[in-house]
Short mmCIF file of C-alpha atoms and ligand atoms in Angstrom, two decimals:
data_model
loop_
_atom_site.label_atom_id
_atom_site.label_comp_id
_atom_site.label_asym_id
_atom_site.label_seq_id
_atom_site.Cartn_x
_atom_site.Cartn_y
_atom_site.Cartn_z
CA MET A 1 0.00 0.00 0.00
CA LEU A 2 2.73 2.42 1.06
CA LYS A 3 4.68 1.47 -2.04
CA LYS A 4 1.65 2.30 -4.18
CA LEU A 5 1.20 5.70 -2.53
CA ILE A 6 4.85 6.53 -3.05
CA LEU A 7 4.53 5.55 -6.71
CA ILE A 8 1.45 7.75 -7.20
CA ALA A 9 3.14 10.69 -5.47
CA ALA A 10 6.24 10.20 -7.58
CA SER A 11 4.25 10.10 -10.81
CA LEU A 12 2.39 13.29 -9.82
CA LEU A 13 5.68 15.02 -9.14
CA LEU A 14 6.81 13.95 -12.58
CA VAL A 15 3.71 15.03 -14.45
CA LEU A 16 2.72 18.25 -12.63
CA PRO A 17 5.63 20.42 -13.71
CA LEU A 18 4.99 19.36 -17.31
CA ALA A 19 1.31 20.21 -17.11
CA GLY A 20 2.31 23.65 -15.84
CA CYS A 21 4.46 24.50 -18.81
CA GLY A 22 1.81 23.45 -21.29
CA LYS A 23 4.04 21.02 -23.14
CA ASN A 24 3.00 17.78 -21.56
CA SER A 25 4.84 15.38 -23.82
CA LEU A 26 6.95 12.28 -23.51
CA ALA A 27 9.82 14.13 -25.14
CA ASP A 28 10.29 16.43 -22.15
CA SER A 29 10.13 13.96 -19.27
CA ASP A 30 12.60 11.29 -18.34
CA ALA A 31 11.35 8.49 -20.56
CA LEU A 32 12.76 5.60 -18.54
CA THR A 33 11.39 6.88 -15.21
CA ARG A 34 7.96 7.40 -16.74
CA ALA A 35 8.06 3.98 -18.42
CA LYS A 36 8.84 2.32 -15.09
CA LEU A 37 6.02 4.19 -13.34
CA THR A 38 3.43 3.38 -15.98
CA ASN A 39 4.81 -0.03 -17.04
CA GLN A 40 4.63 1.10 -20.66
CA ILE A 41 7.05 1.92 -23.44
CA PHE A 42 5.64 3.66 -26.52
CA TRP A 43 7.34 2.31 -29.64
CA GLY A 44 7.04 3.89 -33.09
CA VAL A 45 6.79 1.01 -35.59
CA LYS A 46 5.90 0.41 -39.22
CA TYR A 47 2.41 -0.92 -39.94
CA ASP A 48 2.89 -1.68 -43.63
CA THR A 49 6.20 -3.52 -43.82
CA ARG A 50 5.99 -7.30 -44.03
CA LEU A 51 8.57 -9.11 -41.85
CA PHE A 52 9.26 -5.98 -39.72
CA GLY A 53 5.99 -4.30 -38.77
CA LEU A 54 2.75 -5.25 -40.49
CA MET A 55 -0.79 -4.72 -39.21
CA ASP A 56 -2.83 -7.91 -39.33
CA VAL A 57 -6.34 -6.63 -40.03
CA LYS A 58 -7.90 -9.88 -38.79
CA THR A 59 -6.38 -9.72 -35.31
CA GLY A 60 -5.89 -5.95 -35.16
CA GLU A 61 -2.32 -6.59 -34.07
CA VAL A 62 0.89 -5.42 -35.61
CA GLN A 63 3.46 -8.17 -36.22
CA GLY A 64 7.06 -8.59 -37.31
CA PHE A 65 10.72 -8.63 -36.38
CA ASP A 66 10.76 -5.05 -35.03
CA ILE A 67 7.60 -5.76 -33.05
CA ASP A 68 8.97 -8.91 -31.39
CA ILE A 69 12.28 -7.21 -30.62
CA ALA A 70 10.39 -4.29 -29.04
CA LYS A 71 8.30 -6.70 -26.95
CA ALA A 72 11.41 -8.58 -25.80
CA LEU A 73 13.21 -5.34 -24.90
CA THR A 74 10.16 -4.07 -23.01
CA LYS A 75 10.10 -7.25 -20.89
CA GLU A 76 13.83 -6.91 -20.18
CA ILE A 77 13.53 -3.25 -19.20
CA LEU A 78 10.22 -3.29 -17.30
CA GLY A 79 9.81 -6.91 -16.23
CA SER A 80 6.99 -9.30 -17.01
CA LYS A 81 4.27 -6.68 -16.36
CA GLY A 82 5.82 -4.33 -18.90
CA HIS A 83 3.64 -3.45 -21.85
CA ALA A 84 4.89 -2.46 -25.31
CA VAL A 85 2.51 0.08 -26.87
CA PHE A 86 2.76 0.38 -30.66
CA ILE A 87 2.17 3.60 -32.57
CA GLU A 88 2.29 3.71 -36.37
CA VAL A 89 5.08 5.67 -38.01
CA THR A 90 6.27 6.03 -41.60
CA SER A 91 9.79 6.84 -42.74
CA LYS A 92 8.74 10.49 -43.03
CA THR A 93 6.85 10.81 -39.72
CA ARG A 94 9.04 8.79 -37.33
CA ILE A 95 11.49 11.54 -36.26
CA PRO A 96 8.80 14.25 -35.90
CA LEU A 97 6.66 11.86 -33.82
CA LEU A 98 9.62 11.15 -31.55
CA LYS A 99 10.51 14.83 -31.28
CA ASN A 100 6.90 15.74 -30.45
CA GLY A 101 6.80 13.19 -27.66
CA ASN A 102 4.20 10.84 -29.18
CA ILE A 103 6.60 7.91 -28.77
CA ASP A 104 9.57 6.96 -26.58
CA ALA A 105 11.59 5.16 -29.24
CA ILE A 106 11.60 4.29 -32.94
CA ILE A 107 12.11 0.67 -33.97
CA ALA A 108 11.11 0.85 -37.61
CA THR A 109 13.65 -0.38 -40.19
CA MET A 110 15.62 2.77 -39.46
CA THR A 111 19.20 3.13 -40.66
CA ILE A 112 21.72 4.80 -38.39
CA THR A 113 23.09 7.82 -40.30
CA ASP A 114 25.22 10.83 -39.32
CA GLU A 115 22.48 13.15 -40.61
CA ARG A 116 19.86 11.53 -38.33
CA LYS A 117 22.30 11.52 -35.40
CA LYS A 118 22.02 15.32 -35.39
CA GLN A 119 18.38 14.89 -34.32
CA VAL A 120 18.18 11.61 -32.39
CA ASP A 121 20.40 9.14 -30.54
CA PHE A 122 20.74 5.56 -31.78
CA SER A 123 21.16 2.26 -29.99
CA ASP A 124 23.72 -0.33 -31.06
CA VAL A 125 23.01 -1.93 -34.45
CA TYR A 126 20.32 -4.61 -34.16
CA PHE A 127 19.93 -5.61 -37.82
CA ALA A 128 22.14 -5.33 -40.92
CA ALA A 129 20.34 -4.55 -44.17
CA GLY A 130 21.46 -3.14 -47.52
CA GLN A 131 19.68 -1.27 -50.29
CA SER A 132 18.52 -3.24 -53.31
CA LEU A 133 16.00 -3.17 -56.19
CA LEU A 134 12.69 -4.89 -56.78
CA VAL A 135 11.44 -5.40 -60.35
CA LYS A 136 9.05 -7.59 -62.28
CA LYS A 137 10.71 -10.89 -63.20
CA THR A 138 10.22 -10.00 -66.88
CA SER A 139 11.99 -6.63 -66.48
CA PRO A 140 15.25 -6.00 -68.37
CA ILE A 141 16.60 -4.17 -65.27
CA LYS A 142 19.32 -6.26 -63.63
CA SER A 143 21.29 -3.68 -61.60
CA ILE A 144 21.45 0.03 -60.74
CA GLU A 145 23.35 0.65 -64.02
CA ASP A 146 20.14 -0.18 -65.87
CA LEU A 147 18.19 2.55 -64.02
CA LYS A 148 19.51 5.47 -66.13
CA GLY A 149 16.53 7.47 -67.37
CA LYS A 150 14.13 4.98 -65.72
CA ARG A 151 11.32 5.65 -63.23
CA VAL A 152 12.27 4.52 -59.74
CA LEU A 153 9.85 4.33 -56.81
CA ALA A 154 11.00 5.10 -53.26
CA VAL A 155 9.52 6.24 -49.95
CA LYS A 156 9.69 9.81 -48.59
CA GLY A 157 12.04 10.25 -45.65
CA SER A 158 13.97 7.05 -46.39
CA THR A 159 17.70 6.74 -46.99
CA SER A 160 16.73 4.74 -50.10
CA ALA A 161 15.30 7.84 -51.81
CA GLU A 162 18.42 9.89 -51.03
CA ASN A 163 20.89 7.13 -51.96
CA ILE A 164 19.32 6.41 -55.32
CA LYS A 165 19.27 10.11 -56.27
CA LYS A 166 23.04 10.16 -55.70
CA ALA A 167 23.75 6.78 -57.29
CA VAL A 168 21.72 7.37 -60.48
CA PRO A 169 21.20 11.12 -61.00
CA SER A 170 19.48 10.57 -64.36
CA ALA A 171 16.75 8.34 -62.92
CA HIS A 172 13.30 9.84 -62.34
CA ILE A 173 12.53 9.28 -58.67
CA LEU A 174 8.91 9.10 -57.59
CA GLU A 175 8.54 9.34 -53.82
CA LEU A 176 5.50 7.79 -52.11
CA GLU A 177 4.24 8.14 -48.53
CA ASN A 178 4.82 4.56 -47.38
CA TYR A 179 5.77 1.06 -48.49
CA SER A 180 2.31 -0.22 -49.29
CA GLU A 181 1.72 2.75 -51.63
CA CYS A 182 5.14 2.21 -53.14
CA PHE A 183 4.57 -1.46 -53.96
CA THR A 184 1.07 -0.72 -55.27
CA ALA A 185 2.64 1.87 -57.60
CA LEU A 186 5.16 -0.71 -58.84
CA LYS A 187 2.40 -3.25 -59.49
CA SER A 188 0.39 -0.70 -61.45
CA ASN A 189 3.41 0.17 -63.61
CA GLN A 190 3.91 3.67 -62.29
CA GLY A 191 7.59 2.87 -61.99
CA ASP A 192 10.15 0.56 -63.59
CA ALA A 193 11.73 -0.45 -60.28
CA MET A 194 11.27 0.07 -56.58
CA THR A 195 14.17 0.61 -54.21
CA THR A 196 14.67 0.15 -50.49
CA ASP A 197 16.34 -2.30 -48.10
CA ASN A 198 16.75 -5.91 -49.25
CA ALA A 199 14.95 -7.22 -46.15
CA ILE A 200 11.85 -5.11 -46.87
CA LEU A 201 11.86 -6.05 -50.56
CA LEU A 202 12.23 -9.74 -49.67
CA GLY A 203 9.04 -9.44 -47.63
CA MET A 204 7.22 -8.15 -50.70
CA ALA A 205 8.74 -10.66 -53.13
CA SER A 206 7.85 -13.55 -50.81
CA GLN A 207 4.17 -12.68 -51.25
CA ASN A 208 4.26 -11.78 -54.94
CA HIS A 209 6.15 -14.25 -57.06
CA ASN A 210 6.09 -12.08 -60.19
CA TYR A 211 8.66 -9.80 -58.55
CA HIS A 212 12.27 -10.38 -57.55
CA LEU A 213 15.32 -8.59 -56.17
CA VAL A 214 18.13 -7.65 -58.55
CA GLY A 215 21.54 -6.00 -58.38
CA GLY A 216 22.56 -7.29 -54.93
CA THR A 217 22.98 -4.61 -52.26
CA PHE A 218 24.65 -1.31 -53.07
CA THR A 219 24.64 0.33 -49.59
CA ASP A 220 24.94 -0.71 -45.95
CA GLU A 221 21.83 0.00 -43.88
CA PRO A 222 22.55 -0.81 -40.23
CA TYR A 223 19.31 -0.54 -38.25
CA GLY A 224 19.26 1.19 -34.88
CA ILE A 225 16.62 2.07 -32.31
CA ALA A 226 16.25 5.85 -32.02
CA VAL A 227 15.46 7.79 -28.84
CA ASN A 228 15.25 11.52 -28.20
CA LYS A 229 18.39 13.47 -27.41
CA GLY A 230 18.77 13.68 -23.63
CA GLN A 231 17.22 10.25 -22.96
CA GLN A 232 20.52 8.63 -22.01
CA ASP A 233 19.00 6.33 -19.37
CA LEU A 234 16.47 4.86 -21.80
CA LEU A 235 19.18 4.43 -24.42
CA GLU A 236 21.41 2.58 -21.97
CA ALA A 237 18.52 0.39 -20.85
CA ILE A 238 17.79 -0.47 -24.50
CA ASN A 239 21.43 -1.32 -25.21
CA ASP A 240 21.67 -3.47 -22.06
CA ALA A 241 18.45 -5.26 -23.00
CA LEU A 242 19.71 -5.82 -26.56
CA LYS A 243 22.85 -7.41 -25.12
CA THR A 244 20.77 -9.65 -22.87
CA ILE A 245 18.51 -10.90 -25.66
CA HIS A 246 21.57 -11.64 -27.79
CA GLU A 247 23.09 -13.62 -24.93
CA ASN A 248 19.99 -15.55 -23.89
CA GLY A 249 19.02 -16.67 -27.41
CA GLU A 250 15.82 -14.59 -27.62
CA TYR A 251 17.21 -12.46 -30.48
CA ASP A 252 18.15 -15.56 -32.51
CA LYS A 253 14.68 -17.02 -32.00
CA ILE A 254 13.02 -13.83 -33.26
CA TYR A 255 15.47 -13.62 -36.19
CA ALA A 256 14.78 -17.22 -37.20
CA LYS A 257 11.01 -16.68 -36.95
CA TRP A 258 10.88 -13.65 -39.27
CA ILE A 259 14.04 -13.54 -41.34
CA GLY A 260 15.34 -17.12 -41.32
CA GLY A 261 12.86 -18.44 -43.84
CA VAL A 262 13.14 -15.75 -46.49
CA LYS A 263 16.89 -15.41 -46.99
N1 LIG B 1 16.48 1.71 -43.73
C1 LIG B 1 16.10 2.77 -44.60
C2 LIG B 1 15.83 4.04 -43.83
O1 LIG B 1 16.02 4.08 -42.65
C3 LIG B 1 14.92 2.40 -45.48
C4 LIG B 1 13.77 1.79 -44.77
C5 LIG B 1 12.78 2.82 -44.27
O2 LIG B 1 12.35 3.68 -45.04
O3 LIG B 1 12.41 2.73 -43.10
O4 LIG B 1 15.47 5.04 -44.38
#
């Protein structure tokens, strides 16, 4: 009982000053302290990316590698009562949503880059991807050299869009809002190829056998979990938890479940 009262008092102390300054957001408070008080971590995840974060309309639950890693990390950080809350992000919205305090962390196929490090802090690498191309099996495109003057589909706010502009300046890049729109555009011939990380494209190709990956990988895309600047305690807790799930076999289990079968 006393413990409960202390917890309530502590959470009031945490929330009241924020309410006073009119900017009551997760971004301003100590994320780890709040997470421990509420038993919740708010994770920004993809909802449209098979293998990593995909909403299952039948169950109403989002599923994938990023989702299971987030659940495992939440249990490590908060214990068995800890609850991972999932909020949808896209490549374009994930940093603004973190900055605005809608989420505590981003775990959403996000590459660690120096540019992004100016805005957010990243965990250790938890997945190694590389950029590739997806085309119809009948397409003459076999590598990025064949993209000159061609229409290439990519997603706004992704490294893929930026990398391909640099790699093939003469290509016409069409940027879509998210990965489901991007693949729909490819299927309806609005582009000659689609580009993003191999792991994301493999998820699409595994469901649509008329499409395949070509050209190998032409960039390194190390995925990290992003937290707001100034959330050092949460970042350390995430890195410690990542280490633990690597050591106890949980990471390997999740990897085998989502990625093992498609590579
Ligand atoms: N990993 C790349 C990125 O962080 C592409 C995947 C994505 O758009 O999330 O931009």
